[in-house]
mmCIF file of C-alpha atoms in Angstrom:
data_model
loop_
_atom_site.group_PDB
_atom_site.id
_atom_site.type_symbol
_atom_site.label_atom_id
_atom_site.label_comp_id
_atom_site.label_asym_id
_atom_site.label_seq_id
_atom_site.Cartn_x
_atom_site.Cartn_y
_atom_site.Cartn_z
ATOM 1 C CA MET A 876 -7.622 30.637 6.486
ATOM 2 C CA LEU A 877 -10.251 31.984 3.947
ATOM 3 C CA HIS A 878 -13.839 32.883 5.163
ATOM 4 C CA GLY A 879 -17.077 31.864 3.805
ATOM 5 C CA ALA A 880 -19.846 33.902 2.117
ATOM 6 C CA THR A 881 -21.317 35.794 5.035
ATOM 7 C CA GLY A 882 -18.300 36.672 6.878
ATOM 8 C CA ASN A 883 -15.196 38.645 7.130
ATOM 9 C CA GLU A 884 -11.696 37.935 8.699
ATOM 10 C CA ASN A 885 -13.005 37.332 12.140
ATOM 11 C CA THR A 886 -15.826 35.041 11.126
ATOM 12 C CA THR A 887 -14.157 31.601 11.202
ATOM 13 C CA CYS A 888 -12.593 31.865 14.502
ATOM 14 C CA ASP A 889 -15.846 33.502 16.106
ATOM 15 C CA ARG A 890 -18.233 31.023 14.837
ATOM 16 C CA LEU A 891 -16.022 28.100 16.008
ATOM 17 C CA ALA A 892 -15.022 29.882 19.394
ATOM 18 C CA ASP A 893 -19.032 29.481 20.330
ATOM 19 C CA ARG A 894 -18.140 26.003 20.282
ATOM 20 C CA ASP A 895 -15.116 26.568 22.408
ATOM 21 C CA ILE A 896 -13.071 25.779 19.517
ATOM 22 C CA PHE A 897 -10.303 27.988 18.648
ATOM 23 C CA PRO A 898 -8.450 27.904 15.341
ATOM 24 C CA HIS A 899 -5.504 30.401 16.663
ATOM 25 C CA GLN A 900 -4.924 27.932 19.501
ATOM 26 C CA HIS A 901 -4.526 25.084 17.055
ATOM 27 C CA ALA A 902 -2.284 27.451 14.840
ATOM 28 C CA GLU A 903 0.015 28.206 18.081
ATOM 29 C CA ASP A 904 0.117 24.623 19.303
ATOM 30 C CA TYR A 905 1.435 23.443 15.888
ATOM 31 C CA ASN A 906 3.943 26.570 15.398
ATOM 32 C CA HIS A 907 1.938 27.749 12.477
ATOM 33 C CA ILE A 908 1.012 31.452 11.453
ATOM 34 C CA MET A 909 -2.529 31.711 10.924
ATOM 35 C CA VAL A 910 -3.636 34.527 8.465
ATOM 36 C CA SER A 911 -7.329 35.340 7.683
ATOM 37 C CA PRO A 912 -8.054 38.208 5.072
ATOM 38 C CA ASN A 913 -11.173 39.981 4.492
ATOM 39 C CA GLY A 914 -12.713 39.244 1.362
ATOM 40 C CA TRP A 915 -14.659 42.613 1.825
ATOM 41 C CA THR A 916 -17.886 41.579 0.071
ATOM 42 C CA ARG A 917 -20.683 39.173 0.578
ATOM 43 C CA ASN A 918 -19.811 35.787 -1.304
ATOM 44 C CA PRO A 919 -16.245 36.687 -1.802
ATOM 45 C CA LEU A 920 -14.738 35.630 -4.976
ATOM 46 C CA TRP A 921 -11.128 34.885 -3.566
ATOM 47 C CA ARG A 922 -9.851 34.456 -7.464
ATOM 48 C CA GLU A 923 -10.626 38.338 -8.450
ATOM 49 C CA THR A 924 -11.583 41.712 -7.235
ATOM 50 C CA GLN A 925 -11.837 42.711 -3.727
ATOM 51 C CA ALA A 926 -11.141 39.312 -2.211
ATOM 52 C CA LEU A 927 -8.125 38.619 -4.492
ATOM 53 C CA TYR A 928 -6.507 41.810 -3.708
ATOM 54 C CA SER A 929 -7.013 41.428 0.090
ATOM 55 C CA PHE A 930 -5.473 37.879 -0.314
ATOM 56 C CA GLU A 931 -2.696 39.226 -2.093
ATOM 57 C CA LYS A 932 -1.820 42.261 0.533
ATOM 58 C CA SER A 933 -2.236 39.739 3.535
ATOM 59 C CA PHE A 934 0.280 37.217 1.897
ATOM 60 C CA ALA A 935 2.770 39.657 1.026
ATOM 61 C CA MET A 936 2.238 41.287 4.638
ATOM 62 C CA ALA A 937 2.914 37.832 5.985
ATOM 63 C CA MET A 938 5.726 36.936 3.922
ATOM 64 C CA HIS A 939 7.500 40.248 4.858
ATOM 65 C CA GLU A 940 6.708 40.550 8.621
ATOM 66 C CA PHE A 941 6.985 36.683 9.664
ATOM 67 C CA PRO A 942 9.671 34.110 9.335
ATOM 68 C CA VAL A 943 7.793 32.400 6.924
ATOM 69 C CA LYS A 944 9.561 29.847 4.423
ATOM 70 C CA ARG A 945 7.795 29.930 1.151
ATOM 71 C CA SER A 946 7.853 26.299 0.716
ATOM 72 C CA ARG A 947 6.102 26.005 3.851
ATOM 73 C CA VAL A 948 2.817 27.834 3.062
ATOM 74 C CA PHE A 949 -0.767 26.308 3.436
ATOM 75 C CA ILE A 950 -3.940 27.210 2.582
ATOM 76 C CA THR A 951 -7.271 26.094 4.011
ATOM 77 C CA GLY A 952 -10.841 27.546 3.932
ATOM 78 C CA ASN A 953 -14.685 26.823 4.640
ATOM 79 C CA SER A 954 -17.602 27.164 2.217
ATOM 80 C CA PHE A 955 -17.022 29.964 -0.227
ATOM 81 C CA GLY A 956 -13.366 29.721 1.304
ATOM 82 C CA GLY A 957 -13.210 26.250 0.856
ATOM 83 C CA LYS A 958 -14.266 27.120 -2.934
ATOM 84 C CA GLY A 959 -11.482 29.831 -2.871
ATOM 85 C CA THR A 960 -9.094 27.526 -1.543
ATOM 86 C CA LEU A 961 -8.978 25.513 -4.683
ATOM 87 C CA GLU A 962 -9.444 28.455 -7.005
ATOM 88 C CA LEU A 963 -6.247 30.187 -5.395
ATOM 89 C CA ALA A 964 -4.285 26.849 -5.729
ATOM 90 C CA MET A 965 -5.248 26.830 -8.997
ATOM 91 C CA ARG A 966 -4.225 30.305 -9.748
ATOM 92 C CA PHE A 967 -1.068 30.263 -7.711
ATOM 93 C CA PRO A 968 -0.136 26.550 -7.559
ATOM 94 C CA GLU A 969 3.587 27.533 -6.677
ATOM 95 C CA ARG A 970 2.738 29.094 -3.706
ATOM 96 C CA PHE A 971 1.144 26.294 -1.712
ATOM 97 C CA ARG A 972 2.885 23.130 -0.065
ATOM 98 C CA ALA A 973 -0.980 21.593 0.385
ATOM 99 C CA MET A 974 -4.438 22.543 0.593
ATOM 100 C CA ALA A 975 -7.472 21.618 2.568
ATOM 101 C CA PRO A 976 -10.779 22.973 1.454
ATOM 102 C CA THR A 977 -13.981 22.026 3.715
ATOM 103 C CA ALA A 978 -17.474 22.389 2.475
ATOM 104 C CA ALA A 979 -16.098 24.002 -0.780
ATOM 105 C CA LYS A 980 -19.062 24.876 -2.982
ATOM 106 C CA ILE A 981 -18.204 23.108 -6.144
ATOM 107 C CA GLY A 982 -21.467 22.866 -8.039
ATOM 108 C CA GLU A 983 -25.080 23.967 -7.839
ATOM 109 C CA ARG A 984 -28.210 22.759 -9.664
ATOM 110 C CA GLY A 985 -29.635 25.129 -11.790
ATOM 111 C CA ARG A 986 -29.255 26.293 -15.320
ATOM 112 C CA TYR A 987 -26.831 29.151 -14.764
ATOM 113 C CA LEU A 988 -23.533 28.981 -12.852
ATOM 114 C CA GLU A 989 -20.778 31.421 -12.695
ATOM 115 C CA THR A 990 -17.393 30.234 -14.482
ATOM 116 C CA VAL A 991 -13.764 31.482 -13.745
ATOM 117 C CA GLU A 992 -12.074 32.636 -16.794
ATOM 118 C CA GLY A 993 -8.114 32.460 -16.837
ATOM 119 C CA ILE A 994 -7.819 29.602 -14.652
ATOM 120 C CA ARG A 995 -9.278 26.772 -16.524
ATOM 121 C CA LEU A 996 -12.629 26.646 -14.765
ATOM 122 C CA TYR A 997 -15.220 25.207 -17.152
ATOM 123 C CA GLU A 998 -18.845 24.361 -17.037
ATOM 124 C CA GLU A 999 -19.784 20.607 -17.607
ATOM 125 C CA TRP A 1000 -23.433 19.776 -18.394
ATOM 126 C CA ILE A 1001 -24.805 16.462 -17.610
ATOM 127 C CA ASN A 1002 -28.344 15.102 -18.801
ATOM 128 C CA PHE A 1003 -30.177 13.510 -15.941
ATOM 129 C CA GLU A 1004 -33.661 12.708 -17.569
ATOM 130 C CA GLU A 1005 -33.217 9.237 -17.207
ATOM 131 C CA THR A 1006 -33.446 9.946 -13.261
ATOM 132 C CA GLY A 1007 -36.134 12.296 -13.533
ATOM 133 C CA TYR A 1008 -33.781 14.989 -12.332
ATOM 134 C CA GLY A 1009 -33.656 16.905 -15.896
ATOM 135 C CA LEU A 1010 -30.722 18.799 -16.996
ATOM 136 C CA ASN A 1011 -28.322 19.847 -14.134
ATOM 137 C CA ASP A 1012 -25.029 21.365 -14.212
ATOM 138 C CA ILE A 1013 -22.080 20.726 -12.580
ATOM 139 C CA THR A 1014 -18.722 23.072 -12.157
ATOM 140 C CA ALA A 1015 -15.836 20.829 -13.050
ATOM 141 C CA TYR A 1016 -12.482 22.047 -12.458
ATOM 142 C CA ASP A 1017 -9.480 21.192 -14.677
ATOM 143 C CA LEU A 1018 -6.895 20.957 -11.986
ATOM 144 C CA SER A 1019 -3.898 20.018 -13.988
ATOM 145 C CA ASP A 1020 -1.640 22.372 -12.581
ATOM 146 C CA ILE A 1021 -2.232 21.101 -9.186
ATOM 147 C CA ALA A 1022 -3.208 17.434 -9.814
ATOM 148 C CA HIS A 1023 -0.206 16.299 -7.510
ATOM 149 C CA MET A 1024 -0.709 19.112 -4.605
ATOM 150 C CA PRO A 1025 -1.324 17.230 -1.301
ATOM 151 C CA THR A 1026 -4.897 17.865 -0.675
ATOM 152 C CA MET A 1027 -7.363 17.164 2.346
ATOM 153 C CA LEU A 1028 -11.180 17.539 1.076
ATOM 154 C CA VAL A 1029 -13.520 17.829 3.759
ATOM 155 C CA GLN A 1030 -17.596 17.323 3.650
ATOM 156 C CA GLY A 1031 -20.194 17.003 6.429
ATOM 157 C CA THR A 1032 -22.884 14.421 6.087
ATOM 158 C CA GLY A 1033 -25.016 16.912 7.762
ATOM 159 C CA ASP A 1034 -24.212 19.792 5.630
ATOM 160 C CA THR A 1035 -27.573 21.153 3.698
ATOM 161 C CA THR A 1036 -25.576 24.244 1.986
ATOM 162 C CA THR A 1037 -23.195 22.329 0.241
ATOM 163 C CA SER A 1038 -25.244 19.428 0.201
ATOM 164 C CA TYR A 1039 -23.251 16.133 0.880
ATOM 165 C CA TYR A 1040 -25.725 14.002 -1.510
ATOM 166 C CA PHE A 1041 -25.030 16.716 -4.407
ATOM 167 C CA GLN A 1042 -21.374 16.925 -3.684
ATOM 168 C CA ILE A 1043 -20.582 13.093 -3.133
ATOM 169 C CA GLY A 1044 -23.672 11.684 -4.577
ATOM 170 C CA ASN A 1045 -26.231 9.036 -3.635
ATOM 171 C CA TYR A 1046 -27.439 5.600 -5.023
ATOM 172 C CA VAL A 1047 -28.702 7.536 -8.353
ATOM 173 C CA ARG A 1048 -25.990 9.319 -9.550
ATOM 174 C CA ASP A 1049 -22.257 10.633 -8.521
ATOM 175 C CA GLY A 1050 -21.857 14.063 -6.852
ATOM 176 C CA ALA A 1051 -20.034 17.283 -7.977
ATOM 177 C CA LEU A 1052 -16.636 16.498 -5.902
ATOM 178 C CA VAL A 1053 -16.682 12.509 -7.292
ATOM 179 C CA VAL A 1054 -17.522 13.879 -10.919
ATOM 180 C CA GLY A 1055 -15.495 17.038 -11.161
ATOM 181 C CA VAL A 1056 -12.550 16.825 -8.593
ATOM 182 C CA MET A 1057 -11.584 13.298 -7.748
ATOM 183 C CA PRO A 1058 -10.332 12.156 -11.060
ATOM 184 C CA LYS A 1059 -8.254 14.992 -11.269
ATOM 185 C CA LEU A 1060 -6.420 15.189 -8.034
ATOM 186 C CA THR A 1061 -3.709 12.284 -7.700
ATOM 187 C CA ASN A 1062 -2.530 13.141 -4.085
ATOM 188 C CA ALA A 1063 -5.822 13.666 -2.188
ATOM 189 C CA ILE A 1064 -7.532 12.540 1.084
ATOM 190 C CA TYR A 1065 -11.141 12.645 1.595
ATOM 191 C CA LEU A 1066 -12.238 13.224 5.143
ATOM 192 C CA VAL A 1067 -16.181 12.703 6.045
ATOM 193 C CA VAL A 1068 -17.388 14.011 9.062
ATOM 194 C CA GLU A 1069 -20.545 11.864 10.113
ATOM 195 C CA LYS A 1070 -23.394 14.338 11.052
ATOM 196 C CA GLY A 1071 -20.955 17.341 10.375
ATOM 197 C CA PHE A 1072 -22.999 20.414 9.297
ATOM 198 C CA HIS A 1073 -21.984 23.315 6.991
ATOM 199 C CA SER A 1074 -20.166 25.825 9.339
ATOM 200 C CA TYR A 1075 -19.486 22.942 12.316
ATOM 201 C CA ALA A 1076 -17.813 20.015 10.439
ATOM 202 C CA TYR A 1077 -14.997 22.465 10.201
ATOM 203 C CA ASP A 1078 -14.005 22.379 14.013
ATOM 204 C CA THR A 1079 -13.867 18.546 13.950
ATOM 205 C CA ALA A 1080 -11.758 18.403 10.948
ATOM 206 C CA LEU A 1081 -8.985 21.414 12.271
ATOM 207 C CA LYS A 1082 -6.990 19.045 14.208
ATOM 208 C CA PRO A 1083 -6.833 16.297 11.152
ATOM 209 C CA ILE A 1084 -6.278 19.586 8.885
ATOM 210 C CA PHE A 1085 -3.253 20.586 10.832
ATOM 211 C CA ASP A 1086 -1.788 16.884 11.087
ATOM 212 C CA PHE A 1087 -2.092 16.766 7.571
ATOM 213 C CA PHE A 1088 -0.097 20.214 6.963
ATOM 214 C CA GLU A 1089 2.258 18.652 9.240
ATOM 215 C CA SER A 1090 2.617 15.552 7.819
ATOM 216 C CA GLN A 1091 3.746 17.280 4.728
ATOM 217 C CA LEU A 1092 6.865 18.696 6.771
ATOM 218 C CA GLY A 1093 7.499 15.210 7.931
ATOM 219 C CA ARG A 1094 6.788 16.095 11.463
ATOM 220 C CA CYS A 1095 3.500 14.790 12.244
ATOM 221 C CA LYS A 1096 2.842 12.596 15.336
ATOM 222 C CA ARG A 1097 -0.150 11.163 13.449
ATOM 223 C CA THR A 1098 0.291 9.180 10.216
ATOM 224 C CA ILE A 1099 -2.070 9.855 7.901
ATOM 225 C CA ASP A 1100 -2.243 7.178 5.125
ATOM 226 C CA SER A 1101 -5.516 6.515 4.057
ATOM 227 C CA ASP A 1102 -7.298 7.219 1.154
ATOM 228 C CA THR A 1103 -10.486 7.783 2.835
ATOM 229 C CA LEU A 1104 -10.743 9.118 6.487
ATOM 230 C CA SER A 1105 -14.076 9.341 8.307
ATOM 231 C CA ILE A 1106 -14.789 11.126 11.685
ATOM 232 C CA CYS A 1107 -17.826 10.108 13.751
ATOM 233 C CA ARG A 1108 -19.423 12.488 16.090
ATOM 234 C CA THR A 1109 -22.572 12.596 18.029
ATOM 235 C CA GLU A 1110 -25.242 15.396 18.273
ATOM 236 C CA GLY A 1111 -23.494 18.122 20.423
ATOM 237 C CA GLU A 1112 -20.132 16.915 20.175
ATOM 238 C CA ALA A 1113 -17.303 18.637 18.627
#
């Protein structure tokens, strides 16, 4: 479970604990071992430098110290952790049975955007001059190595950090997920959390994520067979 831009190994659990949501309790209930490495920097780039080193050490330690089968490893994360989920899956496709990135920072408006060399991440320029938006860029992932990996992608409609309208799109144009990711993943479920905010769509999605992982092991109590799932929530409700 990868943390986001401003956190550390405790952040995901601490933020959700404020809302009486406890990821480690979900892991216990589902008989999973939850590992949350520290990215050691603001805006951790999980694909490289300190964050990658931390992930590698945490992964090796967990595989050595716990009875984990290599064919039963999953990866998830929120925000920069969601982006890291995609990037680490691309970098190490053989390591993960399935992935569940949430609020993944797929693309941003602007003229300059980092790219990932070596794992087939490229920059795609799209001209929306006819719409009045001018020139925008979207990070488009080459997901050929994980095209068939079971995936659950989660996005909240109330998210203004990784904007739902930029990620998914609106009546004017399709968003970064629709353009750069959906056409390339052949075994994916897209879950929309109504009124889900950036950090707190994760709490609503946790149980479906664990159910999704369990379904890959053939032991899920709830069948997940829809191309698109939508979870509705009211204000203040988990």
